[in-house]
XYZ file of C-alpha atoms in Angstrom:
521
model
C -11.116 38.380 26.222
C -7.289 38.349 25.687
C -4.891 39.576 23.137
C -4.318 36.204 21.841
C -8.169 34.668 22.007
C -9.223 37.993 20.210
C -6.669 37.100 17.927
C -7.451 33.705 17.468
C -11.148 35.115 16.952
C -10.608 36.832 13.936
C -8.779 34.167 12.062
C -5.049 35.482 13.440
C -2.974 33.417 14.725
C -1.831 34.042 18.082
C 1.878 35.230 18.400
C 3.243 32.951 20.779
C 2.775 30.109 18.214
C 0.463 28.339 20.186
C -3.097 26.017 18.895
C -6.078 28.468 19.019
C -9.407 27.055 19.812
C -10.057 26.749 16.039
C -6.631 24.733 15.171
C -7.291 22.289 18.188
C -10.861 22.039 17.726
C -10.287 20.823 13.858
C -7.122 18.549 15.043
C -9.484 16.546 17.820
C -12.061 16.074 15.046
C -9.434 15.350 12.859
C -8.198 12.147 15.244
C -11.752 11.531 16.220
C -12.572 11.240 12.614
C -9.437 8.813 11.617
C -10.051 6.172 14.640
C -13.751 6.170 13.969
C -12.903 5.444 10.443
C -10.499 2.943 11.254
C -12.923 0.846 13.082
C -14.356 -0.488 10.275
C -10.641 -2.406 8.828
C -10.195 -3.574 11.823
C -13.063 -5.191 12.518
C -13.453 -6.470 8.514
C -12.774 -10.069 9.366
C -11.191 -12.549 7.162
C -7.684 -11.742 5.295
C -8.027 -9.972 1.339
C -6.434 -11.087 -1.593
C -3.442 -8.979 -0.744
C -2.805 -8.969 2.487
C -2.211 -12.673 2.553
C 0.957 -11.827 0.565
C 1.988 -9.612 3.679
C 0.931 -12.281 5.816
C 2.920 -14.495 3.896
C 6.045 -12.417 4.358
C 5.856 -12.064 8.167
C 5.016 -15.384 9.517
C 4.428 -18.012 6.852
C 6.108 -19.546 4.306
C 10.084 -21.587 3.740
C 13.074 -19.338 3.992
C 13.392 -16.645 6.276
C 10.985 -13.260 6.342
C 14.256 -11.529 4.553
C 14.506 -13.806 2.061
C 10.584 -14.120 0.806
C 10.626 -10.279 0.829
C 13.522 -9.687 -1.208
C 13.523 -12.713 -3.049
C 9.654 -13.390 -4.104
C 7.231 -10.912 -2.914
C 6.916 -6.857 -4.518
C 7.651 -4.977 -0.907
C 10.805 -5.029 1.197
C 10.663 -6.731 4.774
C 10.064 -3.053 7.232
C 6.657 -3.484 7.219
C 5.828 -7.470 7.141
C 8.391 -7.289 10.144
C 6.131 -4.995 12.162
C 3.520 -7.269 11.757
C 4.731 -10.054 12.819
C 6.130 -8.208 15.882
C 2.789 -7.282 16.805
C 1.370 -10.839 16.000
C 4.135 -12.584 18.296
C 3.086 -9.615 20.861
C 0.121 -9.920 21.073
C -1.478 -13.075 19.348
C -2.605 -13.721 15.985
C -5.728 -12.468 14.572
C -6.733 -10.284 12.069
C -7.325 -7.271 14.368
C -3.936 -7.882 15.330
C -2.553 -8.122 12.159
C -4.221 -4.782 10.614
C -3.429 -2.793 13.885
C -0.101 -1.311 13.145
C -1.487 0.065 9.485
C -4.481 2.168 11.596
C -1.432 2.951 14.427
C 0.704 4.506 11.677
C -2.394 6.582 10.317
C -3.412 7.741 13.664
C 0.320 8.758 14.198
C 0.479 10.169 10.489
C -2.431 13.006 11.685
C -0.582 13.807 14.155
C 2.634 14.204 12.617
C 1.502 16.326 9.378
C -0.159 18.902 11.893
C 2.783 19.696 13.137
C 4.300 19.916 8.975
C 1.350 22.470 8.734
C 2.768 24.422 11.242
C 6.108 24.430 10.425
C 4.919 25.522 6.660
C 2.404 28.640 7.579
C 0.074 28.004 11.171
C -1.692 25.771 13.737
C -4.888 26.677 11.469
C -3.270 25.250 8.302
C -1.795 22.000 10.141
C -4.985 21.259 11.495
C -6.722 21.410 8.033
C -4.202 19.398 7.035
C -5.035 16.800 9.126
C -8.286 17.146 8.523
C -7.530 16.408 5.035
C -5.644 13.397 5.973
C -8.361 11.849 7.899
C -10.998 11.462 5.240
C -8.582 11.656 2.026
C -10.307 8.734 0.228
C -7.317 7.103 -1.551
C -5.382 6.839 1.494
C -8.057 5.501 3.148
C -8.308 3.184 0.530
C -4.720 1.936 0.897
C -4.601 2.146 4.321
C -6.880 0.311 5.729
C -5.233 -3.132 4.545
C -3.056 -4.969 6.357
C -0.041 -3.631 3.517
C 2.914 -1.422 3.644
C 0.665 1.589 2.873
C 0.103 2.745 6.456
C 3.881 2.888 7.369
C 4.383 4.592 3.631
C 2.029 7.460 4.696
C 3.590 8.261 8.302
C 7.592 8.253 7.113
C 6.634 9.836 3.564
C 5.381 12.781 6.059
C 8.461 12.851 8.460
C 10.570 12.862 4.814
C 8.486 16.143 3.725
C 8.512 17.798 7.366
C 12.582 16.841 7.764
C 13.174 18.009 4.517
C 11.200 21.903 5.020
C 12.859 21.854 8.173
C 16.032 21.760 6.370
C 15.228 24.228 4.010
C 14.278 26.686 6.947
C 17.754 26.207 8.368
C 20.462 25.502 6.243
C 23.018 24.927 8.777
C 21.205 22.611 10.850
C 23.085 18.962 10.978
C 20.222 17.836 13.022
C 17.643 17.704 9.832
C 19.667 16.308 7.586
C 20.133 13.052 9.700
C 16.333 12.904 10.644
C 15.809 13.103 6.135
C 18.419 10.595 5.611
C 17.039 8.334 8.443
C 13.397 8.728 7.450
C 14.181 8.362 3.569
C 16.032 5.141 4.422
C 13.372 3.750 6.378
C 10.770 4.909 3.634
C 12.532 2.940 0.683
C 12.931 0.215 3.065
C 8.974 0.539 3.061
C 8.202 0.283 -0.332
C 10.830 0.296 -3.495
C 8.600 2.731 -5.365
C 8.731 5.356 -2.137
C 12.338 6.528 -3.382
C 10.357 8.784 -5.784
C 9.629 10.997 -2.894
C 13.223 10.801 -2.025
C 14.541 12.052 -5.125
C 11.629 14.917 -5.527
C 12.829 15.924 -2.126
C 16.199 16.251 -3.512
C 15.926 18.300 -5.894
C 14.770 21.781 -4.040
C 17.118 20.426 -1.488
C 20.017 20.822 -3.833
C 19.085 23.892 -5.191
C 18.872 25.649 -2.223
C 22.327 23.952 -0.247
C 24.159 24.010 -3.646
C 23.738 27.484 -3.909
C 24.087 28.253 -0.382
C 27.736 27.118 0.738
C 30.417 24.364 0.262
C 29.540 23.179 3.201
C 26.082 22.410 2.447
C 26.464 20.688 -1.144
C 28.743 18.525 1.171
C 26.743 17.530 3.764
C 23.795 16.887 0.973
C 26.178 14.714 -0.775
C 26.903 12.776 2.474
C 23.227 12.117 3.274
C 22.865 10.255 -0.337
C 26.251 8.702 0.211
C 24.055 7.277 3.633
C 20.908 6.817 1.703
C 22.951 4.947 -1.204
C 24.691 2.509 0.896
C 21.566 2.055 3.364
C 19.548 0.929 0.713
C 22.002 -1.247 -1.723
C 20.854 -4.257 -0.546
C 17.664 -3.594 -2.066
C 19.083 -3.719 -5.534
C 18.975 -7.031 -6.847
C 15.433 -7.359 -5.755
C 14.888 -4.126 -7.775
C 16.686 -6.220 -10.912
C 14.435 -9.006 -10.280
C 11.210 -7.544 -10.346
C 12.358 -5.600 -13.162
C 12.730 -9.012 -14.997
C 9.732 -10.085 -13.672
C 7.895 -7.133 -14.773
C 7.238 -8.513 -18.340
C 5.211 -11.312 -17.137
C 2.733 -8.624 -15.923
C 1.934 -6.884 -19.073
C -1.883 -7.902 -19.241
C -2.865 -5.109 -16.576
C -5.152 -2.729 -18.687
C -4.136 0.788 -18.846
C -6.027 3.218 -16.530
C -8.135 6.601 -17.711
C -6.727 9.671 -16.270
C -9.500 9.926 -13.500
C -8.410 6.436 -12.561
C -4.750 7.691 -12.472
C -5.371 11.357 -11.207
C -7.859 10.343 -7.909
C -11.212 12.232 -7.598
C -9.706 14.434 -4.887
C -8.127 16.264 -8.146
C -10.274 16.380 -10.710
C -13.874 16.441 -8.891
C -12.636 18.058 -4.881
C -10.204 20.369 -6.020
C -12.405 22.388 -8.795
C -15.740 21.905 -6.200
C -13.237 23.814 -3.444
C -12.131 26.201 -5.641
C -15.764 27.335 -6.844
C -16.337 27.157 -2.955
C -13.468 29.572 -2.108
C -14.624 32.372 -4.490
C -18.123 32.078 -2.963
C -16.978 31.954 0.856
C -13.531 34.594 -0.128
C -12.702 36.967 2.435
C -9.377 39.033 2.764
C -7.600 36.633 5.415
C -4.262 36.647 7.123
C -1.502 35.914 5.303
C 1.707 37.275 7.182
C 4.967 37.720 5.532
C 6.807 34.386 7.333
C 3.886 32.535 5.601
C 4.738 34.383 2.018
C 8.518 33.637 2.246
C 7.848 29.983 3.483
C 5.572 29.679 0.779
C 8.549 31.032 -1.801
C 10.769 28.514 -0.826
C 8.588 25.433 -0.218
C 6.173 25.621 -3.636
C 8.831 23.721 -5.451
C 9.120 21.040 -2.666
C 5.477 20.822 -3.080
C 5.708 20.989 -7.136
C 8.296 18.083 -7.570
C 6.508 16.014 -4.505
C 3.118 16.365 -5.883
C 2.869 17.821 -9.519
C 6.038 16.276 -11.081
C 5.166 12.217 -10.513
C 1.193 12.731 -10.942
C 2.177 14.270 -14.682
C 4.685 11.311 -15.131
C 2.365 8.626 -14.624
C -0.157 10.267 -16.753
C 1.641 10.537 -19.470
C 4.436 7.180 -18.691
C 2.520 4.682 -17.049
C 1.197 3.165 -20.032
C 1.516 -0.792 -21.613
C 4.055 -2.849 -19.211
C 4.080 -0.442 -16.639
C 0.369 0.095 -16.925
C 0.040 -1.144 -13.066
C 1.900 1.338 -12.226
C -0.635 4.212 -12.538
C -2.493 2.691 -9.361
C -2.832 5.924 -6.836
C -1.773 3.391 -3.842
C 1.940 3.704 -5.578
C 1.674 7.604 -4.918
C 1.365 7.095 -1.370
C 4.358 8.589 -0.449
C 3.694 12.138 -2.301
C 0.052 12.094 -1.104
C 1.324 14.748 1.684
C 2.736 17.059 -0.242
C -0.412 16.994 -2.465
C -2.860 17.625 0.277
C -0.604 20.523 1.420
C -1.096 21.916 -1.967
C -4.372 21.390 -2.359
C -5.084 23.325 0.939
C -2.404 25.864 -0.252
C -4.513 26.247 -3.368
C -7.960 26.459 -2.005
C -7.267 28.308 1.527
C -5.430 31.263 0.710
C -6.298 34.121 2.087
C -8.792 32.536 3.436
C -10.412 33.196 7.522
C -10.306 29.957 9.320
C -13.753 29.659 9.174
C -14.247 30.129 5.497
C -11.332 27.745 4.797
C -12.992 24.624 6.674
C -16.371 25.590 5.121
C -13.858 24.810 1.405
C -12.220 22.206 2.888
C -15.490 20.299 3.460
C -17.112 21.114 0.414
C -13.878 19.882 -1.643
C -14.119 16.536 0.516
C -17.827 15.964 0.077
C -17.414 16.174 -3.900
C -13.929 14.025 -3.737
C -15.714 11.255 -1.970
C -18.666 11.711 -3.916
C -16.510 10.919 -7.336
C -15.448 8.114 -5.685
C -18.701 6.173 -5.564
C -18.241 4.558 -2.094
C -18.817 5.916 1.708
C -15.964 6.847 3.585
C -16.780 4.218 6.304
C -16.754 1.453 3.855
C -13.808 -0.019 3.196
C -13.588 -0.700 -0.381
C -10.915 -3.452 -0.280
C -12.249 -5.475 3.003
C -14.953 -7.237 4.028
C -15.720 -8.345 0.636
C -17.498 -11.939 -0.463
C -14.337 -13.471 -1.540
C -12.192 -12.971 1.581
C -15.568 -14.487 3.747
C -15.259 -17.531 1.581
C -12.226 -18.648 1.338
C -12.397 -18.925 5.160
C -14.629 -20.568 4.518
C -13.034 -23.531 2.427
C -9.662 -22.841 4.586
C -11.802 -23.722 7.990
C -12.811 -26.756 6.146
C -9.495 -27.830 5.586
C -8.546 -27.698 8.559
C -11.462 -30.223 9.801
C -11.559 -32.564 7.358
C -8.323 -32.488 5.805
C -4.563 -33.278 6.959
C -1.115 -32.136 6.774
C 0.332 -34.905 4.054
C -2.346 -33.534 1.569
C -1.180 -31.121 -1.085
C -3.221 -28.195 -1.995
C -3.403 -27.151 -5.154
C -4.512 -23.159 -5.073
C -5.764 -20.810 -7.938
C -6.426 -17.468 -5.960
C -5.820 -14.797 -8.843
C -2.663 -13.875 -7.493
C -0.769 -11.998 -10.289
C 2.524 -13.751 -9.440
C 0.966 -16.949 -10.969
C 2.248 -15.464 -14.620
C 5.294 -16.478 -13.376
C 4.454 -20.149 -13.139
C 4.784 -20.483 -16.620
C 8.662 -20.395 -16.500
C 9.215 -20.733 -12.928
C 6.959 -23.509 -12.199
C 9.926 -25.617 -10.156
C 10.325 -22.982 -7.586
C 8.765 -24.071 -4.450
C 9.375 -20.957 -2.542
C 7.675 -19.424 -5.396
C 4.288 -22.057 -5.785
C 4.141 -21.718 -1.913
C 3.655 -17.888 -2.309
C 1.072 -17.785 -5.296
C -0.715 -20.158 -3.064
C -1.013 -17.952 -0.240
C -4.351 -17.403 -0.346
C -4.586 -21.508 1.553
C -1.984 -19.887 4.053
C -1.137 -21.006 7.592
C -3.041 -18.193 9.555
C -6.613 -20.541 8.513
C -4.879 -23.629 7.690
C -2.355 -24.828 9.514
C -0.056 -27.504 9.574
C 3.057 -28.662 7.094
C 0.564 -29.022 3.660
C 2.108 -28.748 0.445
C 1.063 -25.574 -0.952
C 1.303 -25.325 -5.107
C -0.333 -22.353 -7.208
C -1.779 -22.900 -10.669
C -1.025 -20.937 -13.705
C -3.960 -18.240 -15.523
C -2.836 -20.056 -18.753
C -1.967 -23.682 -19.659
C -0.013 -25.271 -22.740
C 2.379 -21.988 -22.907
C 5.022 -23.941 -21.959
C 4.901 -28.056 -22.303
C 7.106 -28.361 -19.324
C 5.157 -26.881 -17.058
C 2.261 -29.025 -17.920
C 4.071 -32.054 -17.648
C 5.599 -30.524 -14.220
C 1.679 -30.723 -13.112
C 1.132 -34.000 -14.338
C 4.088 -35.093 -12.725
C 2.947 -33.648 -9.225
C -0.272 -35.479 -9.551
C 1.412 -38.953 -10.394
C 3.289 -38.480 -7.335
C 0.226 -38.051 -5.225
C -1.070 -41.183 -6.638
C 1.626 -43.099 -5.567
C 1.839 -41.715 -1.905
C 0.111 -42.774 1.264
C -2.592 -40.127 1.099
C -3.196 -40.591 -2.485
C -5.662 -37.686 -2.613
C -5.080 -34.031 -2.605
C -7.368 -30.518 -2.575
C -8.378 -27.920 -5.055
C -8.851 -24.457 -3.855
C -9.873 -21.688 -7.031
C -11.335 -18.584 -6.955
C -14.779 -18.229 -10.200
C -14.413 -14.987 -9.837
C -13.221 -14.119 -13.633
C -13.268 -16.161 -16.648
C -8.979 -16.243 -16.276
C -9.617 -17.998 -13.021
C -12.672 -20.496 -13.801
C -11.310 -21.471 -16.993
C -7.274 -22.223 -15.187
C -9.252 -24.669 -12.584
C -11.296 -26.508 -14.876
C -8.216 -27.285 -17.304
C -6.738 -28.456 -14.099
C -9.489 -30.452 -13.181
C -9.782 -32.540 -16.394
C -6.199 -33.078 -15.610
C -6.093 -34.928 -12.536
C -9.108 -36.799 -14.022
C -7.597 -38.192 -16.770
C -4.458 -39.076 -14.211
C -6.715 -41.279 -12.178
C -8.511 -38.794 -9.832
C -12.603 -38.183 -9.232
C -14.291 -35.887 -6.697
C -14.570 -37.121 -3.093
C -15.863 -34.059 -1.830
C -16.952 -30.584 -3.896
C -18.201 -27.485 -2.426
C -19.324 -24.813 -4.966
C -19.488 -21.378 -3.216
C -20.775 -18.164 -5.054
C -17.375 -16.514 -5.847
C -14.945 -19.665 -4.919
C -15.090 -23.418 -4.808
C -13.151 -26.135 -3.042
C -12.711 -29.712 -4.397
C -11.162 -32.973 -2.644
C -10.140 -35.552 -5.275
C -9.122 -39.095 -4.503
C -7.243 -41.604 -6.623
C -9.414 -43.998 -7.856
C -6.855 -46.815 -7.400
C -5.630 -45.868 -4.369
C -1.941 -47.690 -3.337
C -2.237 -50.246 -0.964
């Protein structure tokens, strides 16, 4: 055997840098593990709840993809533009559609192996991506045709840009890749500038203290960053006026807000550690990396966990979703591994690795190869009534649409908008129904604002006194909020003239033709 395999046999790595057996053994079960798991999303069939609002984005809809992005919809237009790229590429489906999320998580393993060996080994990256492949909350997120995906992958080339940095000061190289990948990661997702400015802050202690010349060339990238991302800003004021139509989210426990991978993998790994300890490697480049990079790690991971603990509470209650952590969910895992591995063989580190994974998922009361948000009842039938459309219905009919969107809250003052009804009435979009209907949401609550009822009544008069004189009803019965919304409606267009033509009650959805009963010649 040689220097470098005996070596790589007792947990060391070898000199030369390169994989040993172990690291490329864990990395190819790593990638096995992540395309085997994202089979299942792509292969989920009909479109969720929320990733007809992407779909919406990218190819459907009045106004241009820009303009429904910044101007209507919660994420900015990088990732809706990627999927429609790869729909006009290579035809639309929902396979299709989903692909570049699984793409960017394939690409994502790959890319934090190589932050694990820039921060200690080859053994350490490939844990890392290990971790990555079966992390449940990122699974979770990911495998939905969102922004999620494309979060992950550039929230890892932020982290591994920015200890790059770190490592050499001088470099002008790194600073350009941070700046370029931060840009491109707010351009993602508005809420992804967090890891930005955690990134920041290590990174201006250490150039700030380290020369002129490096507080300068900091200052420079977030002059970049700044002016990169200022067109984002008046969305950022909208939403923030929209927010307080959104304050009847309930407020999540702190294991909803801290995932199970904390409070249920981390403690089961730990136990596991002092069982399976053995004096390990731990060479003195991995102790001064691990001086310098703990508080990259601490403000990435620790600082915006406590914050939405403790600040994520009554309007911004949504906000304590894990999926809006995406972006620091690499510097956690390398934490978390940090935590649980040191000093640890190879060996005896995978052994706590698994064991920490097994619990995590366990807490999570699902199996990894079920994904949670797909393939449910409601996506199946809504097809379903969408299909139906399409046969029996055509293009001068308006569809009315309760789908349990939250934007309908905004209906209540903004019920004139018809970028804005077209949107909440995604769920009826053009990937299942096509054609040049009228698309108009309904509100969760009625009689909050006269005008808006009257607005309805109004619509309905007008379909009355067209050609087509009859019009369709697509709700979700899912939830009280929902139910209750379509059957005020309903008694609505009654008492304007309209009775059922055609009424198909599904389990979790129904869809309704009505036709004027005086129909104009």
């Amino acid at each position: 055997m040689t220097q470098p395999e005996t070596q790589c046999a007792k947990g060391t790595p070898p000199q030369d840098g390169k994989p040993g057996r172990f690291a490329v053994s864990v990395l190819v079960v790593a990638l096995v593990s992540c395309i085997g798991l994202m089979l299942p999303m792509l292969f989920a069939g009909p479109l969720v709840l929320d990733e007809y609002g992407t779909y919406w984005i990218a190819g459907d809809g009045p106004l241009s993809l820009w303009e429904r992005s910044l101007n209507y919809e919660n994420i900015p237009p990088l990732a809706p533009a990627i999927n429609r790229l790869f729909l006009r590429l290579f035809g639309e489906s929902e396979f299709v559609f989903r692909l570049p999320s699984a793409l960017c998580y394939v690409a994502s393993i790959a890319l934090i192996f190589q932050l694990g060996r820039r921060v200690k080994d080859a053994d350490f990256g490939a844990l890392l991506a290990l971790i990555l492949a079966w992390h449940p909350v990122l699974l979770d997120e990911v495998r939905i045709a969102r922004c999620y995906g494309l979060t992950l992958l550039l929230s890892i080339a932020v982290l591994h840009s920015t200890v790059l940095w770190i490592k050499s000061l001088e470099s002008t190289r790194y600073p350009l890749i941070w700046a370029l990948s931060s840009v491109l990661l707010i351009w993602t997702h508005y809420l992804n500038v967090l890891l930005v400015l955690m990134t920041s802050v290590p990174l201006a202690w250490y150039l700030f203290s380290d020369s002129f010349y490096g507080k300068n060339k900091l200052l420079l990238m977030w002059a970049i960053i700044g002016c990169c991302v200022y067109p984002l800003l008046p969305s950022l004021i909208r939403m923030s006026v929209w927010g307080e139509y959104f304050g009847f989210q309930t407020e999540a426990s702190v294991t909803e807000t801290v995932s199970s991978f904390w409070w249920a993998g981390l403690p089961a790994a730990l136990v596991a550690r002092y069982v399976f300890h053995r004096g390990g490697y731990l060479n003195s480049s991995s102790r001064n990396t691990g001086k310098r990079l703990r508080w990259v790690l601490f403000f990435c991971c620790v600082v915006p966990m406590l914050g939405a603990i403790l600040f994520c509470r009554g309007d911004f209650a949504s906000l304590a979703n894990p999926r809006y952590r995406t972006c620091v969910e690499a510097a956690g895992i390398c934490l978390w591994l940090g935590i649980v591995s040191k000093q640890q063989k190879p060996i005896h580190s995978i052994a706590v690795v698994c064991i920490g994974l097994v619990v995590t998922w366990i807490g999570c009361g699902h199996l990894p190869w079920h994904p949670k948000r797909l393939s449910t009842p409601q996506s199946a039938q809504w097809k379903e009534m969408a299909v139906r459309i399409q046969s029996d219905g055509h293009s001068e009919q308006t569809i009315f649409v309760q789908s349990g969107l939250g934007e309908a809250a905004l209906l209540r003052d903004f019920f004139a908008d018809d970028v804005l009804q077209d949107y909440v009435a995604c769920r009826m979009g053009r990937m299942y129904v096509k054609g040049d209907h009228r698309r108009i949401g309904l509100p969760f609550v009625w009689n909050l604002n006269p005008e808006m009822n009257q607005w309805y009544r109004d619509q309905l008069r007008g379909i009355a006194a067209s050609r087509t004189n009859s019009f369709w009803l697509a709700a979700a019965t899912d939830t009280d909020l929902n139910e209750t919304s379509s059957l005020y409606f309903e008694e609505m267009a009654r008492e304007e003239g309209f009775e059922m033509s055609q009424s198909h009650v599904l389990p979790k959805a129904k869809l309704i033709l009505f036709q004027h009963r005086n129909p104009q010649p």
